[in-house]
mmCIF file of C-alpha atoms in Angstrom:
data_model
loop_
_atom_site.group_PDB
_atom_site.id
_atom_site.type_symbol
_atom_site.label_atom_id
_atom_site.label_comp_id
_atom_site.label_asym_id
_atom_site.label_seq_id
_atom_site.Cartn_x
_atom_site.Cartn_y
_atom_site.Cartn_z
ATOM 1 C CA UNK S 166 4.173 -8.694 -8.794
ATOM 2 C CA UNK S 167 3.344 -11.208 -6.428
ATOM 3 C CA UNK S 168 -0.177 -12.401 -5.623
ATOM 4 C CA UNK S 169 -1.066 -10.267 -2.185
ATOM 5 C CA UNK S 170 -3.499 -11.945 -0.267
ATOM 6 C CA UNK S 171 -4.093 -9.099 2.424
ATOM 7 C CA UNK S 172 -5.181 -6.780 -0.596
ATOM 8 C CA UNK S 173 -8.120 -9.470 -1.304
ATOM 9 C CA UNK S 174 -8.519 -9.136 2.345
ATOM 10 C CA UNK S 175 -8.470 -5.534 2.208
ATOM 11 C CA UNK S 176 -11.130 -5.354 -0.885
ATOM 12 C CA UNK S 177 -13.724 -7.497 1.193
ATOM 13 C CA UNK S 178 -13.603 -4.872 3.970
ATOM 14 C CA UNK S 179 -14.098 -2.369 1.353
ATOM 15 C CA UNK S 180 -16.819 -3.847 0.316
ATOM 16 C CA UNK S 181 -18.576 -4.611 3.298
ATOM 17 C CA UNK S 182 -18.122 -1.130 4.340
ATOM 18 C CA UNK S 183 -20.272 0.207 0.961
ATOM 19 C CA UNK S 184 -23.066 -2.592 1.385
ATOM 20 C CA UNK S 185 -23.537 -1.607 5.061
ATOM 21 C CA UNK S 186 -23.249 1.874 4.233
ATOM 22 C CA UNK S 187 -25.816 1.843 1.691
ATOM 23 C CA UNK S 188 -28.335 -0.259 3.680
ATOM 24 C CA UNK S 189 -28.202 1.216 6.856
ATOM 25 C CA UNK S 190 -27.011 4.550 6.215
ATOM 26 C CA UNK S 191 -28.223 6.124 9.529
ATOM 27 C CA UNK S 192 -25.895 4.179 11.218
ATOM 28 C CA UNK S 193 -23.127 4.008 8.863
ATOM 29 C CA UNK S 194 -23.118 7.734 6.895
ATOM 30 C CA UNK S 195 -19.737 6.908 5.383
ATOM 31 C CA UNK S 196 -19.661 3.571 3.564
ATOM 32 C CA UNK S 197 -18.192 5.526 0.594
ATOM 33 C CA UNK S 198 -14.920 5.308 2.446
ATOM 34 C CA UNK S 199 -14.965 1.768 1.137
ATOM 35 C CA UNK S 200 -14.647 3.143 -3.074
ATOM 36 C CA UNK S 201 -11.553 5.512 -1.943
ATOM 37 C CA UNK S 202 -10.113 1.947 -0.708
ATOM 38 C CA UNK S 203 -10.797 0.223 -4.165
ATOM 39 C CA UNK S 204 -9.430 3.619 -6.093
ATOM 40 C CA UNK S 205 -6.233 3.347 -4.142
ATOM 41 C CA UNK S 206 -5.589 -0.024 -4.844
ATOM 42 C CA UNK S 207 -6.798 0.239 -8.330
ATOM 43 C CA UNK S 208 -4.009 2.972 -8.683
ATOM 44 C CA UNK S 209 -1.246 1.119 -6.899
ATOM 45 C CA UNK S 210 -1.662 -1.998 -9.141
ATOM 46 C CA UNK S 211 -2.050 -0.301 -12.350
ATOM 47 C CA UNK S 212 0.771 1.710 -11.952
ATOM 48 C CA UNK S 213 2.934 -0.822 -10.672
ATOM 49 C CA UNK S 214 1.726 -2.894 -13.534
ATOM 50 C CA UNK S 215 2.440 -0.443 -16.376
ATOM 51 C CA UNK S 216 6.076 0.225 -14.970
ATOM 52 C CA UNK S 217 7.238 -3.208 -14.970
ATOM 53 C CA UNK S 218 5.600 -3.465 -18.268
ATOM 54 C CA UNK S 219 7.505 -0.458 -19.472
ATOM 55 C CA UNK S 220 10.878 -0.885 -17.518
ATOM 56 C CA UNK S 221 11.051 -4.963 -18.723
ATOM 57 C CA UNK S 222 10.197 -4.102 -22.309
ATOM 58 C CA UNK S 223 10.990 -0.746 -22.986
ATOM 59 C CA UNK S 224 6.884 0.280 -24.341
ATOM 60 C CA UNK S 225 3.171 -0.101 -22.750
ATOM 61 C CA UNK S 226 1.130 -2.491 -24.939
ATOM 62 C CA UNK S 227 -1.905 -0.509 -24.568
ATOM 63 C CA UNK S 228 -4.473 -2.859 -26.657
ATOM 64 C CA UNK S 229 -3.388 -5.653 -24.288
ATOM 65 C CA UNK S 230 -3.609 -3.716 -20.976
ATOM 66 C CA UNK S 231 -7.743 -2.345 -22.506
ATOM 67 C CA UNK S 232 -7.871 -6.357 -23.104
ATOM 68 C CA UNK S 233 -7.333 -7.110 -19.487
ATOM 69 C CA UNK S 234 -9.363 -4.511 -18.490
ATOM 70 C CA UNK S 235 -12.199 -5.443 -21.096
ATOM 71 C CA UNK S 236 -12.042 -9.297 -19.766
ATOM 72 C CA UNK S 237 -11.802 -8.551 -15.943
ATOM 73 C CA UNK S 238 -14.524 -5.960 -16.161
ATOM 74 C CA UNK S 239 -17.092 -6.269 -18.627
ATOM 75 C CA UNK S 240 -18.551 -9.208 -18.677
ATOM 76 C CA UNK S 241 -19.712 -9.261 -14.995
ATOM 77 C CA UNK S 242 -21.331 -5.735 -15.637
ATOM 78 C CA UNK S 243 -23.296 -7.015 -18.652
ATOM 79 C CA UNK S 244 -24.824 -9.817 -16.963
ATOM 80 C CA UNK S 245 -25.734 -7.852 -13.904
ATOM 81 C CA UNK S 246 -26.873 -5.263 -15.848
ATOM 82 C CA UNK S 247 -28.518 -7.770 -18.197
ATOM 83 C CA UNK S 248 -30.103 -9.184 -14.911
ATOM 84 C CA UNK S 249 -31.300 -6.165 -13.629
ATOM 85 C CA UNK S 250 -33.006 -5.035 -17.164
ATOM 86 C CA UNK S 251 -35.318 -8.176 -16.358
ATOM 87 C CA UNK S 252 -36.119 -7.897 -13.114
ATOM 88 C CA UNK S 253 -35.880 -4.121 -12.082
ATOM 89 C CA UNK S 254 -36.661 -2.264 -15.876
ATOM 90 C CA UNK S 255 -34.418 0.743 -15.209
ATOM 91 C CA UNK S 256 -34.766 3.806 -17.790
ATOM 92 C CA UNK S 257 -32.967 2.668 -20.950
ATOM 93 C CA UNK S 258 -30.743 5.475 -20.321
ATOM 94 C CA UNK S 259 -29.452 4.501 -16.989
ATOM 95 C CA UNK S 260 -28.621 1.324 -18.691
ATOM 96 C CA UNK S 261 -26.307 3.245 -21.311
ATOM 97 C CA UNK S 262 -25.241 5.141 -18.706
ATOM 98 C CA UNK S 263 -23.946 2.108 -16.970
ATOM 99 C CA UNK S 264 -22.980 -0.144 -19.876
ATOM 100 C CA UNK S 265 -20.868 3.119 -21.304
ATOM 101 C CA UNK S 266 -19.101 3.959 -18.198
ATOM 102 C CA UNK S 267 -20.317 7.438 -17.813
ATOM 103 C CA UNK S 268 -22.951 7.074 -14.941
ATOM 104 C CA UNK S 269 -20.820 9.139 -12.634
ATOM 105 C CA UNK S 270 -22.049 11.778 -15.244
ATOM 106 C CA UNK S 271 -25.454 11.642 -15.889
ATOM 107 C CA UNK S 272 -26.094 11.489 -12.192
ATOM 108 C CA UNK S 273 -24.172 14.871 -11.743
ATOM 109 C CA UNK S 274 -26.387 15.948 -14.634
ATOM 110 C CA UNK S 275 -29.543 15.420 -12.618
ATOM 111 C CA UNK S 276 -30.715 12.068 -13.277
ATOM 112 C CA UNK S 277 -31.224 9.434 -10.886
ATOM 113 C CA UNK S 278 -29.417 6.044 -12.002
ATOM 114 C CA UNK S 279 -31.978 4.073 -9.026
ATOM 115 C CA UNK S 280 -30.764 0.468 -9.169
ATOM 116 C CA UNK S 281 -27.558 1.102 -11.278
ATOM 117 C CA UNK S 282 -26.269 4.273 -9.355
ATOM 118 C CA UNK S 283 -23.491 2.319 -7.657
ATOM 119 C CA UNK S 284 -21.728 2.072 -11.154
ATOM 120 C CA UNK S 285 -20.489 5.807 -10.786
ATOM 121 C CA UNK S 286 -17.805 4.584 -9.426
ATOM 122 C CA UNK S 287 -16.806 1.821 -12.001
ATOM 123 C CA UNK S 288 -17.167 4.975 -14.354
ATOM 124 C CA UNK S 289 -14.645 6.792 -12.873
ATOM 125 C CA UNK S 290 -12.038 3.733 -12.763
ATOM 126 C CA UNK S 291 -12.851 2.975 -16.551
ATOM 127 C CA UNK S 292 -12.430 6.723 -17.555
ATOM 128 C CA UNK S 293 -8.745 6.792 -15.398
ATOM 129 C CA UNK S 294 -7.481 3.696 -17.039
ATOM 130 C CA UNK S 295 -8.413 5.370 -20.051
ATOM 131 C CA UNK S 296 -6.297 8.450 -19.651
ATOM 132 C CA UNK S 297 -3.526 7.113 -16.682
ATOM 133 C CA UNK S 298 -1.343 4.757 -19.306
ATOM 134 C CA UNK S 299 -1.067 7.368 -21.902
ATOM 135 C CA UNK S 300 0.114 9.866 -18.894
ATOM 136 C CA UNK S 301 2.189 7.889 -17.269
ATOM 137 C CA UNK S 302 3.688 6.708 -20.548
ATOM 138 C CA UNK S 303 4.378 10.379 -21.487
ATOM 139 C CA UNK S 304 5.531 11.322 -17.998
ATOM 140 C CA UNK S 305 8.290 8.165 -18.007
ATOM 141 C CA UNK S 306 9.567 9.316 -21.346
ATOM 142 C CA UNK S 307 10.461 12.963 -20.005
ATOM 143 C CA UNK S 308 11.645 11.348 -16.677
ATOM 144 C CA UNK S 309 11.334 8.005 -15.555
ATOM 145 C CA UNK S 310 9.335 7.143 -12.474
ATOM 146 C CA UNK S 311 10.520 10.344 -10.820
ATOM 147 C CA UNK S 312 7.910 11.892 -14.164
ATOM 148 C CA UNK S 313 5.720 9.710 -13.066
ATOM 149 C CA UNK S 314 5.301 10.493 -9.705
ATOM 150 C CA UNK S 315 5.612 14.208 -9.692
ATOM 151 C CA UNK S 316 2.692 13.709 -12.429
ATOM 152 C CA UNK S 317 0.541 12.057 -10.724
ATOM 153 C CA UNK S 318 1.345 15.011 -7.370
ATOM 154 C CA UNK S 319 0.237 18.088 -9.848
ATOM 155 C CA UNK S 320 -2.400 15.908 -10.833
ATOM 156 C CA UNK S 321 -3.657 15.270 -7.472
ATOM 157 C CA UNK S 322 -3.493 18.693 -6.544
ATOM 158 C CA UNK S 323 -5.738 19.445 -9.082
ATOM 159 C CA UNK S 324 -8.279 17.504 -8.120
ATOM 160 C CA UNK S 325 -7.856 19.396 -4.482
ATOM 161 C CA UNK S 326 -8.118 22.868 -6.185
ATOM 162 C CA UNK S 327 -11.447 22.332 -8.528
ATOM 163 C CA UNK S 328 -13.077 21.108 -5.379
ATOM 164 C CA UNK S 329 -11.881 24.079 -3.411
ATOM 165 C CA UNK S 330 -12.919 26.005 -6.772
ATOM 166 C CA UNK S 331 -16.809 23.609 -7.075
ATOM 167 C CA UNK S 332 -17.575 24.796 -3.387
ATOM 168 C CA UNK S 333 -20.955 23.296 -1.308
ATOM 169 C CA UNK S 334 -21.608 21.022 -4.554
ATOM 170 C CA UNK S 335 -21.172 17.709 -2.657
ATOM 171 C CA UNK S 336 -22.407 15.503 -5.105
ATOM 172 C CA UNK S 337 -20.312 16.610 -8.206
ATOM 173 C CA UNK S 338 -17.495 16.851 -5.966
ATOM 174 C CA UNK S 339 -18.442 13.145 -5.341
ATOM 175 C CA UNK S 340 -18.766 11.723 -8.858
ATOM 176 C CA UNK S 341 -16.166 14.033 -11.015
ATOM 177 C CA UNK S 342 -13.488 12.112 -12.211
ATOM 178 C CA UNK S 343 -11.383 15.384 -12.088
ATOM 179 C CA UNK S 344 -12.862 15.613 -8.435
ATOM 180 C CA UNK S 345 -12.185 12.179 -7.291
ATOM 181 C CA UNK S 346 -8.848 11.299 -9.334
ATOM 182 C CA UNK S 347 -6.285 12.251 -6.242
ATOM 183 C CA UNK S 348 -8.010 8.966 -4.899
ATOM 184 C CA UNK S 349 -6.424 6.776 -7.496
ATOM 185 C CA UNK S 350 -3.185 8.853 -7.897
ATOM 186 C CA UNK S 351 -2.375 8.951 -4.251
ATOM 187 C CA UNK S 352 -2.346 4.631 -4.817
ATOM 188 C CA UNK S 353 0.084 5.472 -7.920
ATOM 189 C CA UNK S 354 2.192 7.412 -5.962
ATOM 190 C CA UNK S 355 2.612 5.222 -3.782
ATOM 191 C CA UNK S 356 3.713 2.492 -6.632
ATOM 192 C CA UNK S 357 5.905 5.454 -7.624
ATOM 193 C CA UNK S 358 7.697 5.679 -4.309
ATOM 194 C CA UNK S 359 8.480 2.166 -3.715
ATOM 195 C CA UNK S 360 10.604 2.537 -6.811
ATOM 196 C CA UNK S 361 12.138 5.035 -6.240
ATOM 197 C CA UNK S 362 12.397 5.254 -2.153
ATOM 198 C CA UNK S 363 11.458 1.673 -0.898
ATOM 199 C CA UNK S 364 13.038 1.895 2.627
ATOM 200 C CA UNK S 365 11.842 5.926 2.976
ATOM 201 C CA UNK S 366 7.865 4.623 1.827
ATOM 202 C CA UNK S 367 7.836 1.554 4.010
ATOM 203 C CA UNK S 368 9.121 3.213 7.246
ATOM 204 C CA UNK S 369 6.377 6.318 6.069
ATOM 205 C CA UNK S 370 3.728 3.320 5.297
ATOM 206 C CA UNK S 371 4.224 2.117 8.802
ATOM 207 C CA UNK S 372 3.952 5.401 10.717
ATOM 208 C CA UNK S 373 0.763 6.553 9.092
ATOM 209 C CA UNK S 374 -0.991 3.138 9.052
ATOM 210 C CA UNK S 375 -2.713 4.013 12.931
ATOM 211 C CA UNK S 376 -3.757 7.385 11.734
ATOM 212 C CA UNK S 377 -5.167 6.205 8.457
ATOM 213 C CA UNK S 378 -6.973 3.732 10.626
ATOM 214 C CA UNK S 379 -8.056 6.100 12.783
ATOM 215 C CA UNK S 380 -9.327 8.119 9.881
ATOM 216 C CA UNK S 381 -11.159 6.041 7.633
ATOM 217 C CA UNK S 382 -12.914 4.644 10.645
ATOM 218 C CA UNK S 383 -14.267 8.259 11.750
ATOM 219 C CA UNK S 384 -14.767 9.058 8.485
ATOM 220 C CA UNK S 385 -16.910 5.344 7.993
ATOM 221 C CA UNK S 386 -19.107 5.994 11.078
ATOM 222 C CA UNK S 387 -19.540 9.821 11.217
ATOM 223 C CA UNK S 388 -19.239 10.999 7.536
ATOM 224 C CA UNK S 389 -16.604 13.206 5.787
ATOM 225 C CA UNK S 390 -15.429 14.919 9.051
ATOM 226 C CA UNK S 391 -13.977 18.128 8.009
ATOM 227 C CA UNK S 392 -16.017 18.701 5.346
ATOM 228 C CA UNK S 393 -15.656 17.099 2.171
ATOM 229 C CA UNK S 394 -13.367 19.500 0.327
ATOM 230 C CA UNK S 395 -10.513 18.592 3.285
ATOM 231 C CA UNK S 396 -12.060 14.918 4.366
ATOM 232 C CA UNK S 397 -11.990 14.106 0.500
ATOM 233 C CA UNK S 398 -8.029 14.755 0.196
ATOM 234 C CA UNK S 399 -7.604 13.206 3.787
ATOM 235 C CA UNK S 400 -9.063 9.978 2.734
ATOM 236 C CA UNK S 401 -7.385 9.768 -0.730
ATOM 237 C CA UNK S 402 -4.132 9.764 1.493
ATOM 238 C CA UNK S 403 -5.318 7.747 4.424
ATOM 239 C CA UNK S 404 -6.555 4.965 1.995
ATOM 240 C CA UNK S 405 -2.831 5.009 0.140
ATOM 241 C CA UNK S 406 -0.759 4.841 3.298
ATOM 242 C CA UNK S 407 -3.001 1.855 3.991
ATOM 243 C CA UNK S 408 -2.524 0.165 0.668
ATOM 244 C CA UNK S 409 1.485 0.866 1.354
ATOM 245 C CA UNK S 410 1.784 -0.898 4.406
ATOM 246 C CA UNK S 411 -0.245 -3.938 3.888
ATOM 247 C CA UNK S 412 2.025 -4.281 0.999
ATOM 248 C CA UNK S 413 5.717 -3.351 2.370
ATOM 249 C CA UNK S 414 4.864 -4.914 5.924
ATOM 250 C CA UNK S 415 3.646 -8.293 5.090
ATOM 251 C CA UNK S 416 3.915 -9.653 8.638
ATOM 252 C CA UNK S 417 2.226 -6.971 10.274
ATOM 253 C CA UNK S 418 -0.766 -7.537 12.017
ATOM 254 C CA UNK S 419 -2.660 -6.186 9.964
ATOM 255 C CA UNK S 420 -1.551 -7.950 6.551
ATOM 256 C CA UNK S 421 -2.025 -11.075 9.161
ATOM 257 C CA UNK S 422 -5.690 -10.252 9.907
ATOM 258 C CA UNK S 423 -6.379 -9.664 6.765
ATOM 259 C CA UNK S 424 -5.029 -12.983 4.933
ATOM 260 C CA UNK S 425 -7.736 -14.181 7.166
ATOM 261 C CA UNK S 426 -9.225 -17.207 4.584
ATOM 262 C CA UNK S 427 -13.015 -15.906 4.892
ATOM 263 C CA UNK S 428 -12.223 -12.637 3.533
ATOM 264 C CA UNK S 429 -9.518 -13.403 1.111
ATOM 265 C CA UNK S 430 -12.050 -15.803 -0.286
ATOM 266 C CA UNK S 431 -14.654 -12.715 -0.498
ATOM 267 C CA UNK S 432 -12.003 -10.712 -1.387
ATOM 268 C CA UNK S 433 -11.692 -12.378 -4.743
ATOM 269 C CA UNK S 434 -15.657 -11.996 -5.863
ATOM 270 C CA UNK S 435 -15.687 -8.822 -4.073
ATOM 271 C CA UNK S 436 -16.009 -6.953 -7.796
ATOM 272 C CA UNK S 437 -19.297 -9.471 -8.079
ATOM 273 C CA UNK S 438 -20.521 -8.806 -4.581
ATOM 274 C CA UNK S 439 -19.922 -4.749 -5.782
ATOM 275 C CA UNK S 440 -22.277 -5.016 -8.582
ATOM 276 C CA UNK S 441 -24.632 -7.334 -7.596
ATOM 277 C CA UNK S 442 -25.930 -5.761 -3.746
ATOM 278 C CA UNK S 443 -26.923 -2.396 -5.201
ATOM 279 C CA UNK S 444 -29.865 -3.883 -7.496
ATOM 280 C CA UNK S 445 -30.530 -6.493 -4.728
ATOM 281 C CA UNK S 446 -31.170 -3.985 -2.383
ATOM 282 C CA UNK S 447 -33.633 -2.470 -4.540
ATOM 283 C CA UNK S 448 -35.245 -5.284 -4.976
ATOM 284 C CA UNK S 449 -35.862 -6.344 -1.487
ATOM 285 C CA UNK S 450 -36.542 -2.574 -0.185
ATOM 286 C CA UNK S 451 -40.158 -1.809 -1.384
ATOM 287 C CA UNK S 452 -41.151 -5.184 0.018
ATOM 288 C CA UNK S 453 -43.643 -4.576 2.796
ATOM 289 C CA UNK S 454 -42.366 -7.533 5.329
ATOM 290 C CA UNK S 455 -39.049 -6.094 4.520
ATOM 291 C CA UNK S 456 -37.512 -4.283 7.971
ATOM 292 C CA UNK S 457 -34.664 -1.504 8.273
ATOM 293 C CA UNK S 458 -32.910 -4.395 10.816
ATOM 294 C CA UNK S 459 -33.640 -7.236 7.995
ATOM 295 C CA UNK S 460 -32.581 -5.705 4.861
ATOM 296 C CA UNK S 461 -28.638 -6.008 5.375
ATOM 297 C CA UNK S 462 -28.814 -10.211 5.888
ATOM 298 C CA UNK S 463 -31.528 -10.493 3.434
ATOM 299 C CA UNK S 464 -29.071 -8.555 0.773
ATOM 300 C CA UNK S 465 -25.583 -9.964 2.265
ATOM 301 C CA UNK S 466 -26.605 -13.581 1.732
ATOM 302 C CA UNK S 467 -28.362 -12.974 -1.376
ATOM 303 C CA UNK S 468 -25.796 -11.453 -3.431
ATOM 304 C CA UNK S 469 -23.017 -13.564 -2.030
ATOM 305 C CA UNK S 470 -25.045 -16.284 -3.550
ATOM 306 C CA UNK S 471 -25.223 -14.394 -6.912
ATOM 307 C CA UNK S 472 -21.819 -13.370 -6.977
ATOM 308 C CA UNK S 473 -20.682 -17.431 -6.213
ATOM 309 C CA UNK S 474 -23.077 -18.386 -9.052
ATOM 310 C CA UNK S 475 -22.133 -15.130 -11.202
ATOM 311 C CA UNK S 476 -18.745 -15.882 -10.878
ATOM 312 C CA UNK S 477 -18.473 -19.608 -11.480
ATOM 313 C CA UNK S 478 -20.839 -20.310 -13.896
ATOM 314 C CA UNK S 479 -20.954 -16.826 -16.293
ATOM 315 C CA UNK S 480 -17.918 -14.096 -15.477
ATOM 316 C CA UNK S 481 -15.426 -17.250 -15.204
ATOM 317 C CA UNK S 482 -16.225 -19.193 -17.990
ATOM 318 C CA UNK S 483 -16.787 -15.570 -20.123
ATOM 319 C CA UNK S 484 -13.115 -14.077 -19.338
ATOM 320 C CA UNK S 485 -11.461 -17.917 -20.090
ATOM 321 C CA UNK S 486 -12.857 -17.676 -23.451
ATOM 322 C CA UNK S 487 -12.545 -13.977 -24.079
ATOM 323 C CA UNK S 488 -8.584 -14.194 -23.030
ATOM 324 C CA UNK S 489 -7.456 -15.438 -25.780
ATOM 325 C CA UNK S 490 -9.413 -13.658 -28.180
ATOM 326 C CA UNK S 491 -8.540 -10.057 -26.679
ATOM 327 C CA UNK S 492 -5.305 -10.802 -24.805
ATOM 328 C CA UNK S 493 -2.973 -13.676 -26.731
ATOM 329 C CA UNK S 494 -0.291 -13.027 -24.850
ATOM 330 C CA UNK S 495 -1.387 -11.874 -21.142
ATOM 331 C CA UNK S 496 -0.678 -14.234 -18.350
ATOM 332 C CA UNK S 497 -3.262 -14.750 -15.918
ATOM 333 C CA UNK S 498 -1.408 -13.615 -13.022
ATOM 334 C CA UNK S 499 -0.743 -9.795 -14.692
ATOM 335 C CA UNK S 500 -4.579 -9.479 -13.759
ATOM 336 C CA UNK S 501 -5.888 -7.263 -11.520
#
């Protein structure tokens, strides 16, 4: 796989759309849509990863594919969390809950995770890549890709029918892996399809991209319209149709508008800017000169400076001596 700049592009809109969401939710109810973007692509590339792994070598080298994960992910989320421990003091078990990768579950189990609650979602990413490779391994030995991707359709209906079978409980609906995995599956599928059909997916890619627009912008500014047992599934496909054509229609425009430089270049920290603006915004809230109007600059500029300083002076320097410790033979450009 070639490096994809509109998908850096892509992951900066994403992550704009969370941070606004989150600090001026009256006027933007549906920031969320922003994570279904991140699962897709997190399920496109992995996928796509692990079958070029498996089809060039014939096996999935699973302790180097948790070694990438470990170096890409971890040691950013220590020394945020690490940060936040000092400045914030968040319940000890929040912390866990976080460094562990199971805050998705202790908030459905009632407890508030305050200045670390935006790691839910990092949960549920962790707890997929733990599962997916051994799946999709299993599914490629019984049939190839086609396994693969009628896998990952079962799967994702699933997820559809324990939400249908949850009900009004919107909030475990929103943190259940088994609730929330279509989102990364529809991405996989999509991987899947431009194996098997490239021409059929593009041409599909490129049809759907205006109503995927369309819906992940009514769903950003006017909340899961439909409800969320419907809007969920919606957006899980919306945000896959999108990752598919920025990816099969590289000239569109787009793939051109978002290869703008600015947000590539946010693109690339946008995993720093992720964990760094949820504790930020705690921290500037409860101050008393501190407007409703204010508080999106104020946190914007401050954690792009921690994210620049994060990511150059700690996370950087971290994964370039961790790499060859936990991944001897990875190449850098298999990250992702």
């Amino acid at each position: 796989m070639g490096y994809i700049p509109q998908l850096d592009g892509l992951r900066a809109v994403a992550v704009g759309a969370v941070m606004v969401g989150h600090a001026w939710p009256d006027y933007v109810p549906g920031g969320g849509a922003g994570v279904s973007v991140f699962f897709a692509l997190s399920g496109y590339l992995i996928t796509s990863l692990l079958i070029a792994e498996r089809e060039r070598h014939g096996r999935i080298d699973y302790l180097r594919f948790y070694g990438r994960r470990f170096v890409r992910l971890v040691p950013a989320l220590v020394l945020t969390v690490a940060v936040t421990v000092v400045v914030l003091r968040p319940p000890w078990g929040n912390v866990a809950a976080a460094l562990f990768y199971y805050a998705n579950w202790r908030r459905i189990g009632g407890h508030e995770m305050q200045e670390l609650g935006h790691t839910w979602s990092l949960a549920i990413e962790e707890q997929f890549y733990l599962v997916w490779p051994l799946v999709l391994a299993a599914a490629y030995c019984l049939w190839r890709v086609r396994g693969i991707a009628w896998t990952a359709l079962a799967l994702s209906a699933v997820a559809v029918l324990i939400r249908a079978w949850i009900g009004d409980d919107t909030y475990r609906m929103y943190n259940g892996l088994d609730t929330r995995m279509d989102s990364l599956l529809t991405g996989a599928l999509v991987a899947c399809g431009l194996r098997l059909w490239p021409a059929a997916v593009e041409k599909a890619c490129r049809w759907l991209a205006g109503p995927a627009l369309a819906v992940l912008t009514a769903q950003t500014f006017w909340g899961m319209v439909g409800g969320y047992q419907l809007g969920q599934g919606v957006q899980a496909w919306a945000c896959a149709a999108l990752v598919g054509w920025l990816v099969t229609s590289p000239g569109s425009w787009g793939a051109r508008a978002l290869s703008w430089t600015p947000l590539v270049w946010l693109g690339l920290i946008s995993y720093g800017l992720y964990l760094w603006h949820f504790p930020v915004q705690h921290w500037f809230s409860p101050m008393e000169w501190m407007t409703r109007t204010m508080l999106l600059p104020c946190v914007a500029v401050v954690t792009v400076l921690l994210s620049l300083v994060s990511y150059r002076f700690a996370e950087r320097p971290l994964t370039l001596w961790l790499r060859p410790h936990l991944v001897p033979r990875a190449r850098a450009s298999e990250d992702a």
